[in-house]
Amino acid sequence: MDLSDRIAAFRATLEEWLRGLYHGLVTHPAYEKIENEAEDAEDAFLLACFPDAFGIPSPVSYYTAELLPYLSTEFEQWERRMWDRQSLLERKGQQYHF
Amino acid sequence: MRTFVFFGGKGGVGKTTVSSAYAHRCAEAGLETLVVSTDPAHSTADVFDQAFGDDPRPVEGYDSLSAMEIDPDEEVTRHLMDIKRAMGDQVSPGIVNEIDRQIELAHQTPGAHEAALFDRFIDVMRDADEYDRVVFDTSPTGGTLRLLSLPEYLGGWIDRLLEKRAQSVDLFEKAAIGNREPRRSMVGDPIVARLQERKANFEFAGETLREDAAFFLVVNPDELSIRETRRAVGSLEEYGLTVSGLVANRLTPEPEPHEEGRGARFLRNRCATERERLETVRETFDQPLAGVIETRVAEVKGDFLADVAADLDIDVTAPDPRTGGPRS
């Protein structure tokens, strides 16, 4: 292995490490935040669709019921989350890396 | 011109009689006519002395008249079964029970009946191509008004849901920048497709009701009925629907002038009061009186129907909602 190859290998490793570092420090938390936000938006959507699961009558629950076959997994998780959630702060707090 | 004609009014004013009579007139004039009863307490069957079901059935003794009675219960059950069938295809058995409960719940909410009725309404309006005229015998004022206000109201709701869904899908897509697969995608999202289909349905209903339908209110010559009619006209106009005319029903027949006696005097007095009220209706409503029908001795059915139909002054050929009555 001559010198130029070793330099190239070193640079490749360094690049991978740097990319990893950047991903871990900057991009990953950012994606996570967006994803959490997306989950929150989905929670809001599900609550708007099925408020009657919590005893709030909805004028369109008859229509939104037809969405359930496509939302089954989300619905179950959502329902559990909504019942279990202690406070909004707890969930929101998770989004930030203090 | 294709037209849907609605007859509404307070309970017991004779909506079924008037709408059946009108349908009779249309059918006699050679129009392919369908009478649709949306009142949960159906009475078209009594007028035509024949049982009707959830699908249009030809009325005996007529060439071009059919009738149907919408049964919302049946529609609710059908809807429930459809969803459960879709669930069987989509969902793993483990979760089914959990979600089953929610679906059952949704079909027991107070709105379910109305929604089901409304769905059937839309179906009837969509499949009305083979009829020249569809006559709706509606449930008493309150229920019908709510039903007719649904397109706008529900349309707004679905809009908000769509917006929310779009927002969350958009965020999921953003979270997956790079070469990761997004958890949800706007393209081919079954939820968005469903909601949009519903929305299109509501828009179709709203448009048809505004542009291709005429509304008549049946009124009795008494204070209560007139007041309720006034409110109904107001609410209908609020929803952007124009009432084309009023039909006065249950007028007391006048005794012969030479008759004297308690019965005759009573009738004469009663007639005077009614004439006064009719005058009020003529003067204070923007809508024309499209028919004045006297009380018959017996139930209106069979031959009586032709008799009553003759009293109706609703144009059979083209009750155009735009020319049928003055717009206010």
CSV table of C-alpha atoms in Angstrom, one decimal:
chain,number,residue,atom,x,y,z
A,1,MET,CA,0.0,0.0,0.0
A,2,ASP,CA,1.6,3.2,-1.0
A,3,LEU,CA,1.3,6.6,0.6
A,4,SER,CA,-1.5,8.0,-1.6
A,5,ASP,CA,-3.7,5.0,-0.9
A,6,ARG,CA,-3.2,5.4,2.8
A,7,ILE,CA,-4.0,9.0,2.7
A,8,ALA,CA,-7.1,8.3,0.7
A,9,ALA,CA,-8.2,5.6,3.2
A,10,PHE,CA,-7.6,8.0,6.1
A,11,ARG,CA,-9.6,10.7,4.5
A,12,ALA,CA,-12.5,8.3,3.8
A,13,THR,CA,-12.5,7.3,7.5
A,14,LEU,CA,-12.3,10.9,8.6
A,15,GLU,CA,-15.1,11.9,6.3
A,16,GLU,CA,-17.3,9.1,7.6
A,17,TRP,CA,-16.6,10.1,11.1
A,18,LEU,CA,-17.2,13.7,10.4
A,19,ARG,CA,-20.4,12.9,8.7
A,20,GLY,CA,-21.4,10.8,11.6
A,21,LEU,CA,-20.6,13.5,14.0
A,22,TYR,CA,-22.5,16.0,12.0
A,23,HIS,CA,-25.5,13.7,11.7
A,24,GLY,CA,-25.4,13.0,15.4
A,25,LEU,CA,-25.0,16.5,16.5
A,26,VAL,CA,-27.1,18.4,14.0
A,27,THR,CA,-29.2,16.5,11.5
A,28,HIS,CA,-30.4,13.6,13.6
A,29,PRO,CA,-31.9,15.8,16.4
A,30,ALA,CA,-33.4,18.0,13.7
A,31,TYR,CA,-35.0,15.0,12.0
A,32,GLU,CA,-36.2,13.8,15.3
A,33,LYS,CA,-37.8,17.1,16.1
A,34,ILE,CA,-39.6,17.2,12.8
A,35,GLU,CA,-40.7,13.6,13.2
A,36,ASN,CA,-42.0,14.3,16.7
A,37,GLU,CA,-43.8,17.3,15.3
A,38,ALA,CA,-45.3,15.2,12.6
A,39,GLU,CA,-46.4,12.7,15.2
A,40,ASP,CA,-48.1,15.5,17.1
A,41,ALA,CA,-49.8,16.7,14.0
A,42,GLU,CA,-51.0,13.1,13.4
A,43,ASP,CA,-52.3,13.0,17.0
A,44,ALA,CA,-54.2,16.1,16.4
A,45,PHE,CA,-55.6,14.7,13.2
A,46,LEU,CA,-56.7,11.5,14.9
A,47,LEU,CA,-58.3,13.5,17.7
A,48,ALA,CA,-60.2,15.6,15.2
A,49,CYS,CA,-61.3,12.3,13.5
A,50,PHE,CA,-62.3,10.3,16.5
A,51,PRO,CA,-63.1,12.7,19.4
A,52,ASP,CA,-65.9,10.3,20.3
A,53,ALA,CA,-63.3,7.9,21.6
A,54,PHE,CA,-63.0,10.3,24.5
A,55,GLY,CA,-66.7,11.1,24.8
A,56,ILE,CA,-66.7,14.2,22.6
A,57,PRO,CA,-69.4,13.9,20.0
A,58,SER,CA,-68.3,14.5,16.4
A,59,PRO,CA,-70.5,15.3,13.5
A,60,VAL,CA,-68.4,13.3,11.1
A,61,SER,CA,-67.4,10.3,13.1
A,62,TYR,CA,-69.8,8.2,10.9
A,63,TYR,CA,-67.6,9.2,7.9
A,64,THR,CA,-64.3,9.1,9.6
A,65,ALA,CA,-65.0,5.5,10.8
A,66,GLU,CA,-64.3,4.4,7.3
A,67,LEU,CA,-60.7,5.6,7.7
A,68,LEU,CA,-60.1,3.2,10.6
A,69,PRO,CA,-59.1,0.2,8.5
A,70,TYR,CA,-56.3,2.2,7.1
A,71,LEU,CA,-55.4,3.8,10.4
A,72,SER,CA,-55.6,0.8,12.6
A,73,THR,CA,-52.0,0.7,14.0
A,74,GLU,CA,-51.9,4.4,14.4
A,75,PHE,CA,-55.3,4.5,16.0
A,76,GLU,CA,-54.4,1.9,18.7
A,77,GLN,CA,-51.1,3.6,19.5
A,78,TRP,CA,-52.7,6.9,19.6
A,79,GLU,CA,-55.5,5.8,21.8
A,80,ARG,CA,-53.0,4.4,24.3
A,81,ARG,CA,-50.9,7.5,24.1
A,82,MET,CA,-53.9,9.7,24.8
A,83,TRP,CA,-55.1,7.8,27.8
A,84,ASP,CA,-51.6,7.4,29.2
A,85,ARG,CA,-50.3,10.9,28.7
A,86,GLN,CA,-49.8,12.7,32.0
A,87,SER,CA,-49.3,16.1,30.6
A,88,LEU,CA,-48.6,17.8,27.4
A,89,LEU,CA,-45.3,19.1,28.8
A,90,GLU,CA,-44.0,15.6,29.3
A,91,ARG,CA,-44.4,14.8,25.6
A,92,LYS,CA,-43.3,18.2,24.4
A,93,GLY,CA,-40.3,18.1,26.7
A,94,GLN,CA,-39.0,15.0,25.0
A,95,GLN,CA,-38.5,16.9,21.9
A,96,TYR,CA,-35.7,19.0,23.2
A,97,HIS,CA,-32.2,17.8,24.0
A,98,PHE,CA,-31.3,19.8,27.1
B,1,MET,CA,-84.5,20.1,-17.3
B,2,ARG,CA,-83.7,17.7,-14.5
B,3,THR,CA,-85.4,18.7,-11.2
B,4,PHE,CA,-85.6,17.5,-7.7
B,5,VAL,CA,-88.7,18.8,-5.9
B,6,PHE,CA,-88.8,18.9,-2.1
B,7,PHE,CA,-91.9,19.2,0.0
B,8,GLY,CA,-91.3,20.2,3.6
B,9,GLY,CA,-93.2,21.7,6.4
B,10,LYS,CA,-94.3,21.2,10.0
B,11,GLY,CA,-95.4,17.8,11.2
B,12,GLY,CA,-98.9,16.8,10.2
B,13,VAL,CA,-99.6,19.5,7.6
B,14,GLY,CA,-100.0,16.9,4.9
B,15,LYS,CA,-96.6,16.8,3.2
B,16,THR,CA,-97.1,13.3,2.1
B,17,THR,CA,-100.5,14.1,0.6
B,18,VAL,CA,-99.2,17.1,-1.3
B,19,SER,CA,-96.1,15.4,-2.6
B,20,SER,CA,-98.0,12.3,-3.7
B,21,ALA,CA,-100.5,14.5,-5.4
B,22,TYR,CA,-97.8,16.3,-7.2
B,23,ALA,CA,-96.1,13.1,-8.2
B,24,HIS,CA,-99.4,11.9,-9.5
B,25,ARG,CA,-99.7,15.0,-11.6
B,26,CYS,CA,-96.2,14.6,-13.0
B,27,ALA,CA,-96.8,10.9,-13.8
B,28,GLU,CA,-100.1,11.7,-15.5
B,29,ALA,CA,-98.3,14.4,-17.5
B,30,GLY,CA,-96.1,11.6,-18.8
B,31,LEU,CA,-93.0,12.4,-16.8
B,32,GLU,CA,-91.0,9.5,-15.4
B,33,THR,CA,-91.4,10.3,-11.7
B,34,LEU,CA,-90.0,8.9,-8.5
B,35,VAL,CA,-91.4,9.7,-5.0
B,36,VAL,CA,-88.8,9.4,-2.2
B,37,SER,CA,-90.0,9.4,1.3
B,38,THR,CA,-87.3,10.4,3.8
B,39,ASP,CA,-89.5,10.6,6.9
B,40,PRO,CA,-88.6,7.8,9.2
B,41,ALA,CA,-92.4,7.4,9.8
B,42,HIS,CA,-93.2,6.6,6.2
B,43,SER,CA,-96.6,7.1,5.0
B,44,THR,CA,-96.3,6.9,1.2
B,45,ALA,CA,-97.3,3.3,1.5
B,46,ASP,CA,-100.7,4.4,2.9
B,47,VAL,CA,-101.4,6.8,0.2
B,48,PHE,CA,-100.7,4.4,-2.6
B,49,ASP,CA,-102.0,1.4,-0.7
B,50,GLN,CA,-98.9,-0.6,-1.5
B,51,ALA,CA,-95.7,-1.4,0.3
B,52,PHE,CA,-92.4,0.2,-0.7
B,53,GLY,CA,-88.9,-0.6,0.1
B,54,ASP,CA,-85.5,0.9,0.1
B,55,ASP,CA,-85.3,0.6,-3.7
B,56,PRO,CA,-87.5,2.3,-6.2
B,57,ARG,CA,-90.5,0.2,-7.0
B,58,PRO,CA,-93.2,0.9,-9.6
B,59,VAL,CA,-96.5,2.1,-8.2
B,60,GLU,CA,-99.4,-0.1,-9.3
B,61,GLY,CA,-101.9,1.6,-11.6
B,62,TYR,CA,-99.4,4.1,-13.0
B,63,ASP,CA,-97.2,3.9,-16.1
B,64,SER,CA,-94.4,6.1,-15.0
B,65,LEU,CA,-94.5,6.4,-11.3
B,66,SER,CA,-92.1,4.7,-8.8
B,67,ALA,CA,-91.7,5.2,-5.1
B,68,MET,CA,-89.2,4.4,-2.4
B,69,GLU,CA,-88.9,4.8,1.3
B,70,ILE,CA,-85.4,5.4,2.6
B,71,ASP,CA,-84.6,3.4,5.7
B,72,PRO,CA,-81.6,5.0,7.4
B,73,ASP,CA,-81.2,2.0,9.7
B,74,GLU,CA,-80.5,-0.3,6.7
B,75,GLU,CA,-77.9,2.2,5.4
B,76,VAL,CA,-76.2,2.4,8.8
B,77,THR,CA,-75.9,-1.4,8.9
B,78,ARG,CA,-74.6,-1.5,5.4
B,79,HIS,CA,-72.0,1.1,6.1
B,80,LEU,CA,-70.9,-0.7,9.2
B,81,MET,CA,-70.6,-4.0,7.3
B,82,ASP,CA,-68.6,-2.3,4.6
B,83,ILE,CA,-66.1,-1.0,7.0
B,84,LYS,CA,-65.7,-4.3,8.8
B,85,ARG,CA,-65.1,-6.0,5.5
B,86,ALA,CA,-62.4,-3.5,4.6
B,87,MET,CA,-61.0,-4.1,8.1
B,88,GLY,CA,-60.7,-7.8,7.4
B,89,ASP,CA,-58.7,-7.1,4.4
B,90,GLN,CA,-56.4,-4.5,5.9
B,91,VAL,CA,-55.9,-5.1,9.6
B,92,SER,CA,-54.2,-7.9,11.4
B,93,PRO,CA,-56.6,-9.8,13.7
B,94,GLY,CA,-54.8,-8.7,16.8
B,95,ILE,CA,-56.0,-5.1,16.6
B,96,VAL,CA,-59.4,-5.8,15.2
B,97,ASN,CA,-61.2,-5.9,18.5
B,98,GLU,CA,-59.9,-2.7,19.7
B,99,ILE,CA,-61.0,-0.9,16.6
B,100,ASP,CA,-64.2,-2.7,16.3
B,101,ARG,CA,-65.4,-0.9,19.4
B,102,GLN,CA,-64.6,2.5,17.9
B,103,ILE,CA,-66.5,1.6,14.7
B,104,GLU,CA,-69.5,0.4,16.5
B,105,LEU,CA,-69.4,3.6,18.6
B,106,ALA,CA,-69.3,5.8,15.5
B,107,HIS,CA,-72.4,4.1,14.2
B,108,GLN,CA,-74.4,4.7,17.4
B,109,THR,CA,-73.7,8.4,17.6
B,110,PRO,CA,-76.7,10.6,17.1
B,111,GLY,CA,-75.3,11.9,13.8
B,112,ALA,CA,-75.0,8.5,12.3
B,113,HIS,CA,-78.7,8.3,11.3
B,114,GLU,CA,-78.6,11.7,9.6
B,115,ALA,CA,-75.4,10.9,7.8
B,116,ALA,CA,-76.8,7.6,6.6
B,117,LEU,CA,-80.0,9.4,5.4
B,118,PHE,CA,-77.9,12.0,3.7
B,119,ASP,CA,-75.8,9.4,1.9
B,120,ARG,CA,-78.9,7.8,0.5
B,121,PHE,CA,-80.1,11.2,-0.5
B,122,ILE,CA,-76.9,11.7,-2.5
B,123,ASP,CA,-77.2,8.2,-4.0
B,124,VAL,CA,-80.7,8.9,-5.1
B,125,MET,CA,-79.7,12.2,-6.7
B,126,ARG,CA,-76.8,10.6,-8.4
B,127,ASP,CA,-78.8,7.8,-9.9
B,128,ALA,CA,-81.7,9.9,-10.9
B,129,ASP,CA,-80.8,9.9,-14.6
B,130,GLU,CA,-83.7,7.6,-15.6
B,131,TYR,CA,-86.3,9.9,-13.9
B,132,ASP,CA,-87.6,13.2,-15.2
B,133,ARG,CA,-88.6,14.3,-11.8
B,134,VAL,CA,-87.8,13.2,-8.3
B,135,VAL,CA,-90.2,14.2,-5.6
B,136,PHE,CA,-88.9,14.2,-2.0
B,137,ASP,CA,-91.4,13.8,0.7
B,138,THR,CA,-89.3,15.0,3.6
B,139,SER,CA,-89.5,14.6,7.4
B,140,PRO,CA,-90.9,17.5,9.4
B,141,THR,CA,-89.1,20.8,9.2
B,142,GLY,CA,-86.4,20.5,11.8
B,143,GLY,CA,-85.0,17.3,10.6
B,144,THR,CA,-85.0,18.2,6.9
B,145,LEU,CA,-83.4,21.6,7.5
B,146,ARG,CA,-80.6,20.0,9.3
B,147,LEU,CA,-80.2,17.5,6.5
B,148,LEU,CA,-80.1,20.1,3.9
B,149,SER,CA,-77.5,22.1,5.9
B,150,LEU,CA,-75.2,19.2,6.1
B,151,PRO,CA,-73.2,19.7,2.8
B,152,GLU,CA,-71.9,23.0,3.9
B,153,TYR,CA,-71.3,22.1,7.5
B,154,LEU,CA,-69.7,18.7,6.9
B,155,GLY,CA,-67.7,20.1,3.9
B,156,GLY,CA,-66.0,22.5,6.3
B,157,TRP,CA,-65.2,19.7,8.7
B,158,ILE,CA,-63.7,17.5,6.1
B,159,ASP,CA,-61.7,20.4,4.9
B,160,ARG,CA,-60.2,20.9,8.3
B,161,LEU,CA,-59.4,17.1,8.6
B,162,LEU,CA,-57.7,17.2,5.1
B,163,GLU,CA,-55.6,20.1,6.2
B,164,LYS,CA,-54.5,18.4,9.3
B,165,ARG,CA,-53.7,15.2,7.5
B,166,ALA,CA,-51.8,17.1,4.8
B,167,GLN,CA,-49.8,18.9,7.5
B,168,SER,CA,-48.7,15.7,9.3
B,169,VAL,CA,-47.9,13.9,6.1
B,170,ASP,CA,-45.8,16.9,5.0
B,171,LEU,CA,-43.9,16.8,8.2
B,172,PHE,CA,-43.3,13.1,7.9
B,173,GLU,CA,-41.9,13.7,4.4
B,174,LYS,CA,-39.7,16.5,5.7
B,175,ALA,CA,-38.4,14.3,8.5
B,176,ALA,CA,-37.2,11.8,5.9
B,177,ILE,CA,-35.0,14.1,3.9
B,178,GLY,CA,-32.1,12.3,2.5
B,179,ASN,CA,-32.6,8.8,1.2
B,180,ARG,CA,-34.8,7.5,4.0
B,181,GLU,CA,-38.3,6.2,3.2
B,182,PRO,CA,-40.9,8.6,4.7
B,183,ARG,CA,-43.4,7.0,7.1
B,184,ARG,CA,-46.3,8.5,5.2
B,185,SER,CA,-46.6,9.9,1.8
B,186,MET,CA,-49.1,12.2,0.2
B,187,VAL,CA,-49.1,10.1,-3.0
B,188,GLY,CA,-51.6,7.3,-2.7
B,189,ASP,CA,-52.6,8.1,0.8
B,190,PRO,CA,-55.8,6.2,1.3
B,191,ILE,CA,-56.9,8.6,4.0
B,192,VAL,CA,-56.6,11.7,1.8
B,193,ALA,CA,-58.3,9.8,-1.0
B,194,ARG,CA,-61.3,8.8,1.2
B,195,LEU,CA,-61.7,12.3,2.6
B,196,GLN,CA,-61.5,13.9,-0.8
B,197,GLU,CA,-64.1,11.5,-2.1
B,198,ARG,CA,-66.4,12.5,0.8
B,199,LYS,CA,-65.8,16.1,0.1
B,200,ALA,CA,-66.7,15.7,-3.5
B,201,ASN,CA,-69.9,14.0,-2.5
B,202,PHE,CA,-70.8,16.9,-0.2
B,203,GLU,CA,-70.0,19.4,-2.9
B,204,PHE,CA,-72.1,17.5,-5.4
B,205,ALA,CA,-75.0,17.5,-2.9
B,206,GLY,CA,-74.7,21.2,-2.2
B,207,GLU,CA,-74.5,22.1,-5.8
B,208,THR,CA,-77.5,19.9,-6.8
B,209,LEU,CA,-79.6,21.3,-3.9
B,210,ARG,CA,-78.8,24.9,-4.9
B,211,GLU,CA,-79.1,24.6,-8.6
B,212,ASP,CA,-81.3,21.7,-9.5
B,213,ALA,CA,-83.8,21.5,-6.8
B,214,ALA,CA,-87.0,23.3,-5.9
B,215,PHE,CA,-88.4,23.6,-2.4
B,216,PHE,CA,-92.1,23.9,-1.5
B,217,LEU,CA,-93.4,24.3,2.0
B,218,VAL,CA,-96.7,22.9,3.0
B,219,VAL,CA,-98.6,25.2,5.3
B,220,ASN,CA,-101.9,24.9,7.2
B,221,PRO,CA,-104.1,28.0,7.7
B,222,ASP,CA,-103.2,28.3,11.4
B,223,GLU,CA,-100.9,30.5,13.3
B,224,LEU,CA,-98.5,27.9,14.4
B,225,SER,CA,-97.9,26.5,11.0
B,226,ILE,CA,-97.5,29.9,9.4
B,227,ARG,CA,-94.9,30.9,12.0
B,228,GLU,CA,-93.0,27.7,11.6
B,229,THR,CA,-93.1,28.2,7.8
B,230,ARG,CA,-91.7,31.7,8.1
B,231,ARG,CA,-88.8,30.3,10.2
B,232,ALA,CA,-88.2,27.5,7.7
B,233,VAL,CA,-88.1,29.9,4.8
B,234,GLY,CA,-85.6,32.0,6.7
B,235,SER,CA,-83.3,29.0,7.5
B,236,LEU,CA,-83.5,27.6,4.0
B,237,GLU,CA,-82.4,30.9,2.6
B,238,GLU,CA,-79.6,31.0,5.1
B,239,TYR,CA,-78.3,27.8,3.6
B,240,GLY,CA,-78.6,29.4,0.1
B,241,LEU,CA,-81.7,27.5,-0.9
B,242,THR,CA,-84.6,29.3,-2.4
B,243,VAL,CA,-88.2,28.3,-1.5
B,244,SER,CA,-90.1,28.3,-4.7
B,245,GLY,CA,-93.6,28.4,-3.3
B,246,LEU,CA,-96.0,27.5,-0.5
B,247,VAL,CA,-98.9,25.1,-0.6
B,248,ALA,CA,-101.8,25.7,1.7
B,249,ASN,CA,-103.4,22.5,2.8
B,250,ARG,CA,-106.4,21.6,5.0
B,251,LEU,CA,-108.6,24.4,4.2
B,252,THR,CA,-112.2,24.2,5.5
B,253,PRO,CA,-114.7,23.9,2.7
B,254,GLU,CA,-117.4,26.6,2.7
B,255,PRO,CA,-121.0,25.7,3.3
B,256,GLU,CA,-123.7,26.6,0.7
B,257,PRO,CA,-124.9,30.2,1.2
B,258,HIS,CA,-128.5,29.1,1.9
B,259,GLU,CA,-127.4,26.8,4.7
B,260,GLU,CA,-128.1,28.0,8.2
B,261,GLY,CA,-127.5,26.1,11.4
B,262,ARG,CA,-124.8,25.5,13.9
B,263,GLY,CA,-122.5,23.5,11.5
B,264,ALA,CA,-122.9,26.0,8.7
B,265,ARG,CA,-122.2,28.9,11.0
B,266,PHE,CA,-119.2,27.3,12.4
B,267,LEU,CA,-117.8,26.5,9.0
B,268,ARG,CA,-118.5,30.0,7.7
B,269,ASN,CA,-116.7,31.6,10.7
B,270,ARG,CA,-113.8,29.1,10.3
B,271,CYS,CA,-113.5,30.0,6.6
B,272,ALA,CA,-113.4,33.7,7.3
B,273,THR,CA,-110.5,33.2,9.7
B,274,GLU,CA,-108.7,31.0,7.3
B,275,ARG,CA,-109.2,33.4,4.5
B,276,GLU,CA,-107.7,36.1,6.6
B,277,ARG,CA,-104.7,33.9,7.4
B,278,LEU,CA,-104.3,33.0,3.8
B,279,GLU,CA,-104.3,36.7,3.0
B,280,THR,CA,-101.5,37.2,5.5
B,281,VAL,CA,-99.6,34.4,3.8
B,282,ARG,CA,-100.1,36.0,0.4
B,283,GLU,CA,-99.1,39.4,1.6
B,284,THR,CA,-96.2,38.7,4.0
B,285,PHE,CA,-94.4,35.9,2.2
B,286,ASP,CA,-92.3,36.5,-0.9
B,287,GLN,CA,-93.2,33.1,-2.1
B,288,PRO,CA,-96.3,32.6,-4.2
B,289,LEU,CA,-99.1,30.3,-3.1
B,290,ALA,CA,-98.7,27.4,-5.4
B,291,GLY,CA,-101.8,25.6,-4.4
B,292,VAL,CA,-104.8,25.7,-2.1
B,293,ILE,CA,-106.2,22.4,-1.0
B,294,GLU,CA,-109.4,21.8,0.9
B,295,THR,CA,-109.8,19.2,3.6
B,296,ARG,CA,-111.3,16.0,2.1
B,297,VAL,CA,-113.9,13.9,3.7
B,298,ALA,CA,-111.8,10.8,3.8
B,299,GLU,CA,-108.1,10.0,3.7
B,300,VAL,CA,-106.5,11.2,0.5
B,301,LYS,CA,-105.7,8.1,-1.6
B,302,GLY,CA,-106.7,6.5,-4.8
B,303,ASP,CA,-109.2,8.7,-6.8
B,304,PHE,CA,-108.9,11.5,-4.3
B,305,LEU,CA,-105.3,11.9,-5.3
B,306,ALA,CA,-106.2,13.1,-8.8
B,307,ASP,CA,-108.7,15.4,-7.2
B,308,VAL,CA,-106.1,17.0,-4.9
B,309,ALA,CA,-103.6,17.1,-7.7
B,310,ALA,CA,-106.0,19.3,-9.7
B,311,ASP,CA,-105.8,21.9,-6.9
B,312,LEU,CA,-102.1,22.1,-7.1
B,313,ASP,CA,-100.8,24.9,-9.2
B,314,ILE,CA,-97.2,23.8,-9.4
B,315,ASP,CA,-95.9,23.7,-13.0
B,316,VAL,CA,-95.4,20.1,-14.0
B,317,THR,CA,-93.3,20.7,-17.0
B,318,ALA,CA,-90.5,22.8,-15.6
B,319,PRO,CA,-90.6,23.9,-12.0
B,320,ASP,CA,-87.4,25.8,-12.5
B,321,PRO,CA,-86.1,27.0,-9.2
B,322,ARG,CA,-85.0,30.2,-10.8
B,323,THR,CA,-88.4,31.0,-12.3
B,324,GLY,CA,-90.7,29.1,-10.0
B,325,GLY,CA,-90.8,31.9,-7.5
B,326,PRO,CA,-89.4,35.4,-7.1
B,327,ARG,CA,-86.0,35.4,-5.5
B,328,SER,CA,-85.6,37.6,-2.5
